[in-house]
Amino acid sequence: MSPQRPDRRQILELTASFMPACVVGAAAELDVFRVTADRPLSAAEAAERLRADLRATTILLDAVAAMGLLEKQDGRYTVPAELRPLLVEGSPDSILPMLRHRMNCLRGWAQLAWVTRAGFPGPRVSSIRGPAADRAAFVAAMHSASGPVADDLVARLGPPPFEHLLDVGGASGTWTLALLRAVPGARATIFDLPDAIEQARARLAGTEFEPRVSLAPGDYDTDDLPAGADFAWLSAICHQHDRQHNRALLAKVFAALVPGGRIAVRDVVMETCRTRPLRGAMFADNMLINTETGGTFTFQELAEDLQSAGFVEPDLRIQDEAMNSVVTARKP
């Protein structure tokens, strides 16, 4: 049975989808939602607060309002009350960092034809917020993506009864918190670059988990990993590198674990044809655009890389259409 192909209208709709993404992304990057959250503003007031052109601001605000993300009444704009938790910074449910991160991705995606011809990423263009803010948005966006699914995925995984978790590239601690909620007596170490560790420090501060988590700034490309854990969590890391790089990292994880320790790799897992799942095929392009050597891998490839590091019993414990497949293995 031949697959159903998109028709003319659907193909044209696919190629127009960049327009609403750019409208929402520009509003996020310019802080439109922040400045209109407290009280309704006229276009002139918003333009002044955004330090932007009045005509351009009016056009942008009208487009955002047409999409339902702003209310417009009597020529004044404000964020609808029910959307403020999603669109305003600082809310635990905010998706603002992900909106900004996707705009950073979009600037690269526009160069996909050039990148395909060249075989390497094009020049990275920062947002209007600057490179440091873009990096912070990336780290925070990972929490926006993983936070809503972390507890459910950990429950599906049924993590081993570990005593000490090593969260490699653990960012602001989303997965550490989910795993510690599942195993109340355990403790954890988050290892990541210094800026990510500072976000983890802020997220943990004053919580019941703060005493149970050690923060270890470092670079897994140049530094050894903290030793002594019996469970390692590698979330959304392998797709950033090629297999040779991943084998070197997995060998470091193997060395850091105690005998009998386990590893769980959360990532995209492709079928052997590499055209399924669709979201994985699209994500491979994202890695082509944004990394020097990254990509997506099949279970067989991940299993071989784990075994090359010394792990045994690789198992595809969870298979998912997106980033939430999990492969596990054991250190003898």
mmCIF file of C-alpha atoms in Angstrom, residues 55-318:
data_model
loop_
_atom_site.group_PDB
_atom_site.id
_atom_site.type_symbol
_atom_site.label_atom_id
_atom_site.label_comp_id
_atom_site.label_asym_id
_atom_site.label_seq_id
_atom_site.Cartn_x
_atom_site.Cartn_y
_atom_site.Cartn_z
ATOM 1 C CA ARG A 55 4.744 51.517 12.630
ATOM 2 C CA ALA A 56 6.600 48.198 12.852
ATOM 3 C CA THR A 57 5.487 47.612 16.446
ATOM 4 C CA THR A 58 1.842 48.234 15.517
ATOM 5 C CA ILE A 59 2.019 45.706 12.677
ATOM 6 C CA LEU A 60 3.681 43.103 14.906
ATOM 7 C CA LEU A 61 1.210 43.604 17.773
ATOM 8 C CA ASP A 62 -1.750 43.271 15.422
ATOM 9 C CA ALA A 63 -0.360 40.018 14.027
ATOM 10 C CA VAL A 64 0.209 38.608 17.529
ATOM 11 C CA ALA A 65 -3.320 39.656 18.507
ATOM 12 C CA ALA A 66 -4.727 38.063 15.333
ATOM 13 C CA MET A 67 -3.162 34.783 16.473
ATOM 14 C CA GLY A 68 -4.886 35.066 19.859
ATOM 15 C CA LEU A 69 -1.729 35.584 21.908
ATOM 16 C CA LEU A 70 -2.626 39.191 22.757
ATOM 17 C CA GLU A 71 -5.964 40.842 23.462
ATOM 18 C CA LYS A 72 -6.638 44.085 21.583
ATOM 19 C CA GLN A 73 -9.370 46.341 22.925
ATOM 20 C CA ASP A 74 -9.829 50.055 22.279
ATOM 21 C CA GLY A 75 -6.410 50.176 20.614
ATOM 22 C CA ARG A 76 -4.594 48.696 23.614
ATOM 23 C CA TYR A 77 -2.852 45.343 23.862
ATOM 24 C CA THR A 78 -2.374 42.925 26.760
ATOM 25 C CA VAL A 79 -1.560 39.253 27.341
ATOM 26 C CA PRO A 80 -4.741 37.252 28.058
ATOM 27 C CA ALA A 81 -4.806 36.212 31.709
ATOM 28 C CA GLU A 82 -5.000 32.517 30.873
ATOM 29 C CA LEU A 83 -1.843 32.737 28.732
ATOM 30 C CA ARG A 84 0.338 34.677 31.170
ATOM 31 C CA PRO A 85 1.718 31.561 32.913
ATOM 32 C CA LEU A 86 2.943 30.335 29.498
ATOM 33 C CA LEU A 87 4.219 33.577 27.975
ATOM 34 C CA VAL A 88 5.677 35.530 30.884
ATOM 35 C CA GLU A 89 9.181 34.885 32.185
ATOM 36 C CA GLY A 90 9.587 33.444 35.676
ATOM 37 C CA SER A 91 6.467 31.305 35.707
ATOM 38 C CA PRO A 92 7.159 27.592 36.295
ATOM 39 C CA ASP A 93 4.997 26.871 33.236
ATOM 40 C CA SER A 94 6.646 29.454 30.978
ATOM 41 C CA ILE A 95 7.476 28.364 27.432
ATOM 42 C CA LEU A 96 9.144 31.687 26.636
ATOM 43 C CA PRO A 97 12.697 30.216 26.638
ATOM 44 C CA MET A 98 11.613 27.594 24.094
ATOM 45 C CA LEU A 99 10.047 30.242 21.846
ATOM 46 C CA ARG A 100 13.338 32.141 21.890
ATOM 47 C CA HIS A 101 15.390 28.995 21.338
ATOM 48 C CA ARG A 102 13.271 28.037 18.338
ATOM 49 C CA MET A 103 13.907 31.429 16.792
ATOM 50 C CA ASN A 104 17.628 30.750 17.184
ATOM 51 C CA CYS A 105 17.082 27.442 15.409
ATOM 52 C CA LEU A 106 14.982 29.085 12.692
ATOM 53 C CA ARG A 107 17.804 31.423 11.712
ATOM 54 C CA GLY A 108 19.939 28.357 11.039
ATOM 55 C CA TRP A 109 17.191 26.387 9.308
ATOM 56 C CA ALA A 110 16.827 29.145 6.727
ATOM 57 C CA GLN A 111 20.336 28.169 5.548
ATOM 58 C CA LEU A 112 19.615 24.440 5.132
ATOM 59 C CA ALA A 113 20.283 24.394 1.371
ATOM 60 C CA TRP A 114 23.692 26.037 1.863
ATOM 61 C CA VAL A 115 24.502 23.763 4.802
ATOM 62 C CA THR A 116 23.581 20.678 2.762
ATOM 63 C CA ARG A 117 25.863 21.728 -0.053
ATOM 64 C CA ALA A 118 28.741 22.634 2.280
ATOM 65 C CA GLY A 119 28.346 19.842 4.817
ATOM 66 C CA PHE A 120 28.882 22.065 7.827
ATOM 67 C CA PRO A 121 26.861 24.713 9.714
ATOM 68 C CA GLY A 122 26.652 28.250 8.450
ATOM 69 C CA PRO A 123 27.661 31.311 10.478
ATOM 70 C CA ARG A 124 25.719 31.542 13.724
ATOM 71 C CA VAL A 125 23.672 34.720 13.925
ATOM 72 C CA SER A 126 22.650 35.766 17.427
ATOM 73 C CA SER A 127 19.244 37.136 18.314
ATOM 74 C CA ILE A 128 18.545 40.757 19.161
ATOM 75 C CA ARG A 129 19.099 39.679 22.795
ATOM 76 C CA GLY A 130 22.756 38.678 22.230
ATOM 77 C CA PRO A 131 24.778 35.421 22.431
ATOM 78 C CA ALA A 132 24.762 35.094 26.239
ATOM 79 C CA ALA A 133 20.980 35.445 26.367
ATOM 80 C CA ASP A 134 20.661 32.914 23.540
ATOM 81 C CA ARG A 135 22.732 30.375 25.476
ATOM 82 C CA ALA A 136 20.623 30.960 28.609
ATOM 83 C CA ALA A 137 17.455 30.524 26.540
ATOM 84 C CA PHE A 138 18.777 27.192 25.238
ATOM 85 C CA VAL A 139 19.417 25.820 28.731
ATOM 86 C CA ALA A 140 16.044 27.048 30.011
ATOM 87 C CA ALA A 141 14.292 25.726 26.888
ATOM 88 C CA MET A 142 15.443 22.211 27.714
ATOM 89 C CA HIS A 143 13.501 22.491 30.962
ATOM 90 C CA SER A 144 10.455 23.801 29.075
ATOM 91 C CA ALA A 145 10.590 20.739 26.826
ATOM 92 C CA SER A 146 11.389 18.090 29.442
ATOM 93 C CA GLY A 147 9.638 19.365 32.563
ATOM 94 C CA PRO A 148 6.099 18.345 31.569
ATOM 95 C CA VAL A 149 7.122 14.792 30.562
ATOM 96 C CA ALA A 150 9.963 13.968 32.971
ATOM 97 C CA ASP A 151 7.986 12.339 35.791
ATOM 98 C CA ASP A 152 5.908 10.226 33.410
ATOM 99 C CA LEU A 153 8.952 9.033 31.480
ATOM 100 C CA VAL A 154 10.815 8.132 34.669
ATOM 101 C CA ALA A 155 7.751 6.191 35.824
ATOM 102 C CA ARG A 156 7.667 4.298 32.518
ATOM 103 C CA LEU A 157 11.365 3.579 32.803
ATOM 104 C CA GLY A 158 11.104 2.302 36.352
ATOM 105 C CA PRO A 159 14.639 3.458 37.240
ATOM 106 C CA PRO A 160 16.891 1.014 39.100
ATOM 107 C CA PRO A 161 17.014 1.531 42.880
ATOM 108 C CA PHE A 162 20.130 3.681 42.655
ATOM 109 C CA GLU A 163 21.902 5.383 45.528
ATOM 110 C CA HIS A 164 23.887 7.986 43.595
ATOM 111 C CA LEU A 165 22.841 9.459 40.241
ATOM 112 C CA LEU A 166 25.304 11.087 37.845
ATOM 113 C CA ASP A 167 23.383 13.397 35.496
ATOM 114 C CA VAL A 168 25.808 14.093 32.643
ATOM 115 C CA GLY A 169 25.020 17.353 30.878
ATOM 116 C CA GLY A 170 22.184 17.739 33.378
ATOM 117 C CA ALA A 171 21.508 21.425 32.569
ATOM 118 C CA SER A 172 19.216 23.045 35.136
ATOM 119 C CA GLY A 173 18.360 19.744 36.838
ATOM 120 C CA THR A 174 15.028 18.766 35.268
ATOM 121 C CA TRP A 175 15.819 15.053 35.012
ATOM 122 C CA THR A 176 17.729 14.935 38.292
ATOM 123 C CA LEU A 177 14.633 16.213 40.090
ATOM 124 C CA ALA A 178 12.349 13.700 38.371
ATOM 125 C CA LEU A 179 14.684 10.805 39.208
ATOM 126 C CA LEU A 180 15.105 11.905 42.829
ATOM 127 C CA ARG A 181 11.328 12.177 43.195
ATOM 128 C CA ALA A 182 11.124 8.564 42.011
ATOM 129 C CA VAL A 183 13.886 7.340 44.356
ATOM 130 C CA PRO A 184 13.472 9.366 47.580
ATOM 131 C CA GLY A 185 16.527 8.013 49.395
ATOM 132 C CA ALA A 186 19.004 8.739 46.623
ATOM 133 C CA ARG A 187 21.366 11.616 45.979
ATOM 134 C CA ALA A 188 22.678 13.062 42.710
ATOM 135 C CA THR A 189 25.522 14.914 41.033
ATOM 136 C CA ILE A 190 24.803 17.224 38.107
ATOM 137 C CA PHE A 191 27.748 17.698 35.755
ATOM 138 C CA ASP A 192 27.562 20.420 33.109
ATOM 139 C CA LEU A 193 29.134 23.617 31.849
ATOM 140 C CA PRO A 194 29.343 26.445 34.417
ATOM 141 C CA ASP A 195 26.448 28.517 33.027
ATOM 142 C CA ALA A 196 24.117 25.527 33.114
ATOM 143 C CA ILE A 197 25.247 24.703 36.648
ATOM 144 C CA GLU A 198 24.257 28.221 37.730
ATOM 145 C CA GLN A 199 20.739 27.649 36.377
ATOM 146 C CA ALA A 200 20.630 24.351 38.294
ATOM 147 C CA ARG A 201 21.769 26.143 41.434
ATOM 148 C CA ALA A 202 18.937 28.659 41.066
ATOM 149 C CA ARG A 203 16.345 25.947 40.395
ATOM 150 C CA LEU A 204 17.408 23.905 43.431
ATOM 151 C CA ALA A 205 17.826 26.793 45.856
ATOM 152 C CA GLY A 206 15.544 26.498 48.862
ATOM 153 C CA THR A 207 13.957 23.233 47.731
ATOM 154 C CA GLU A 208 13.919 19.940 49.596
ATOM 155 C CA PHE A 209 16.275 18.548 46.933
ATOM 156 C CA GLU A 210 19.086 21.047 47.430
ATOM 157 C CA PRO A 211 20.851 19.011 50.160
ATOM 158 C CA ARG A 212 20.665 15.872 48.012
ATOM 159 C CA VAL A 213 22.337 17.320 44.911
ATOM 160 C CA SER A 214 25.988 18.142 44.291
ATOM 161 C CA LEU A 215 26.813 20.533 41.454
ATOM 162 C CA ALA A 216 29.961 19.862 39.430
ATOM 163 C CA PRO A 217 30.881 22.399 36.743
ATOM 164 C CA GLY A 218 33.042 21.030 33.968
ATOM 165 C CA ASP A 219 33.365 20.023 30.324
ATOM 166 C CA TYR A 220 32.986 16.336 29.495
ATOM 167 C CA ASP A 221 35.199 16.810 26.439
ATOM 168 C CA THR A 222 38.201 17.770 28.570
ATOM 169 C CA ASP A 223 37.422 16.725 32.147
ATOM 170 C CA ASP A 224 36.895 13.390 33.862
ATOM 171 C CA LEU A 225 33.414 12.796 35.227
ATOM 172 C CA PRO A 226 32.785 12.667 38.994
ATOM 173 C CA ALA A 227 33.287 9.082 40.161
ATOM 174 C CA GLY A 228 31.255 6.846 42.451
ATOM 175 C CA ALA A 229 27.725 6.879 41.017
ATOM 176 C CA ASP A 230 25.755 3.689 40.444
ATOM 177 C CA PHE A 231 23.385 5.174 37.849
ATOM 178 C CA ALA A 232 24.237 7.572 34.998
ATOM 179 C CA TRP A 233 21.662 9.550 33.036
ATOM 180 C CA LEU A 234 22.671 10.844 29.589
ATOM 181 C CA SER A 235 19.794 12.954 28.290
ATOM 182 C CA ALA A 236 19.789 14.548 24.815
ATOM 183 C CA ILE A 237 23.579 14.413 24.575
ATOM 184 C CA CYS A 238 24.464 11.760 21.994
ATOM 185 C CA HIS A 239 22.725 13.523 19.110
ATOM 186 C CA GLN A 240 25.116 16.465 19.483
ATOM 187 C CA HIS A 241 28.136 14.397 18.403
ATOM 188 C CA ASP A 242 29.299 11.700 16.012
ATOM 189 C CA ARG A 243 29.748 8.111 17.109
ATOM 190 C CA GLN A 244 33.489 8.410 17.748
ATOM 191 C CA HIS A 245 32.893 11.330 20.091
ATOM 192 C CA ASN A 246 30.061 9.461 21.814
ATOM 193 C CA ARG A 247 32.238 6.411 22.341
ATOM 194 C CA ALA A 248 34.808 8.560 24.119
ATOM 195 C CA LEU A 249 32.101 10.077 26.333
ATOM 196 C CA LEU A 250 30.533 6.693 27.097
ATOM 197 C CA ALA A 251 33.973 5.403 28.105
ATOM 198 C CA LYS A 252 34.192 8.276 30.612
ATOM 199 C CA VAL A 253 30.769 7.373 31.984
ATOM 200 C CA PHE A 254 31.840 3.728 32.253
ATOM 201 C CA ALA A 255 34.963 4.742 34.206
ATOM 202 C CA ALA A 256 32.924 6.939 36.569
ATOM 203 C CA LEU A 257 30.356 4.276 37.475
ATOM 204 C CA VAL A 258 30.881 1.698 40.193
ATOM 205 C CA PRO A 259 30.857 -1.990 39.140
ATOM 206 C CA GLY A 260 27.283 -3.073 38.503
ATOM 207 C CA GLY A 261 26.237 0.503 37.789
ATOM 208 C CA ARG A 262 23.771 1.265 35.025
ATOM 209 C CA ILE A 263 23.453 3.886 32.320
ATOM 210 C CA ALA A 264 20.316 5.227 30.653
ATOM 211 C CA VAL A 265 20.579 7.181 27.393
ATOM 212 C CA ARG A 266 17.551 9.326 26.535
ATOM 213 C CA ASP A 267 17.505 10.478 22.930
ATOM 214 C CA VAL A 268 15.973 10.081 19.499
ATOM 215 C CA VAL A 269 16.233 6.468 18.304
ATOM 216 C CA MET A 270 15.752 5.951 14.579
ATOM 217 C CA GLU A 271 14.483 2.885 12.782
ATOM 218 C CA THR A 272 17.035 1.262 10.493
ATOM 219 C CA CYS A 273 15.486 2.929 7.399
ATOM 220 C CA ARG A 274 16.215 6.356 8.992
ATOM 221 C CA THR A 275 12.993 7.828 7.608
ATOM 222 C CA ARG A 276 11.025 6.922 10.731
ATOM 223 C CA PRO A 277 10.081 8.403 13.059
ATOM 224 C CA LEU A 278 9.351 11.594 11.095
ATOM 225 C CA ARG A 279 10.269 13.859 14.018
ATOM 226 C CA GLY A 280 13.594 12.077 14.282
ATOM 227 C CA ALA A 281 14.308 12.612 10.579
ATOM 228 C CA MET A 282 13.560 16.321 11.014
ATOM 229 C CA PHE A 283 15.748 16.455 14.103
ATOM 230 C CA ALA A 284 18.685 15.025 12.149
ATOM 231 C CA ASP A 285 18.458 18.145 9.963
ATOM 232 C CA ASN A 286 18.462 20.262 13.119
ATOM 233 C CA MET A 287 21.746 18.648 14.113
ATOM 234 C CA LEU A 288 23.150 19.132 10.616
ATOM 235 C CA ILE A 289 22.381 22.841 10.888
ATOM 236 C CA ASN A 290 23.514 23.383 14.479
ATOM 237 C CA THR A 291 26.450 21.025 15.082
ATOM 238 C CA GLU A 292 29.660 20.037 13.340
ATOM 239 C CA THR A 293 29.107 16.279 13.485
ATOM 240 C CA GLY A 294 25.826 15.562 15.317
ATOM 241 C CA GLY A 295 22.976 13.382 14.116
ATOM 242 C CA THR A 296 20.490 10.714 15.104
ATOM 243 C CA PHE A 297 21.215 7.044 15.617
ATOM 244 C CA THR A 298 19.561 3.642 15.516
ATOM 245 C CA PHE A 299 19.347 1.349 18.519
ATOM 246 C CA GLN A 300 21.939 -0.930 16.930
ATOM 247 C CA GLU A 301 24.393 1.965 16.641
ATOM 248 C CA LEU A 302 23.819 3.086 20.229
ATOM 249 C CA ALA A 303 24.153 -0.509 21.436
ATOM 250 C CA GLU A 304 27.467 -0.932 19.602
ATOM 251 C CA ASP A 305 28.773 2.325 21.054
ATOM 252 C CA LEU A 306 27.784 1.312 24.577
ATOM 253 C CA GLN A 307 29.444 -2.077 24.164
ATOM 254 C CA SER A 308 32.608 -0.447 22.811
ATOM 255 C CA ALA A 309 32.857 1.426 26.122
ATOM 256 C CA GLY A 310 32.525 -1.829 28.093
ATOM 257 C CA PHE A 311 28.783 -1.858 28.862
ATOM 258 C CA VAL A 312 26.749 -5.041 28.510
ATOM 259 C CA GLU A 313 23.091 -5.901 28.008
ATOM 260 C CA PRO A 314 22.018 -2.872 25.930
ATOM 261 C CA ASP A 315 18.251 -2.666 25.838
ATOM 262 C CA LEU A 316 15.767 -0.326 24.139
ATOM 263 C CA ARG A 317 13.625 0.132 27.226
ATOM 264 C CA ILE A 318 11.348 2.860 25.829
#
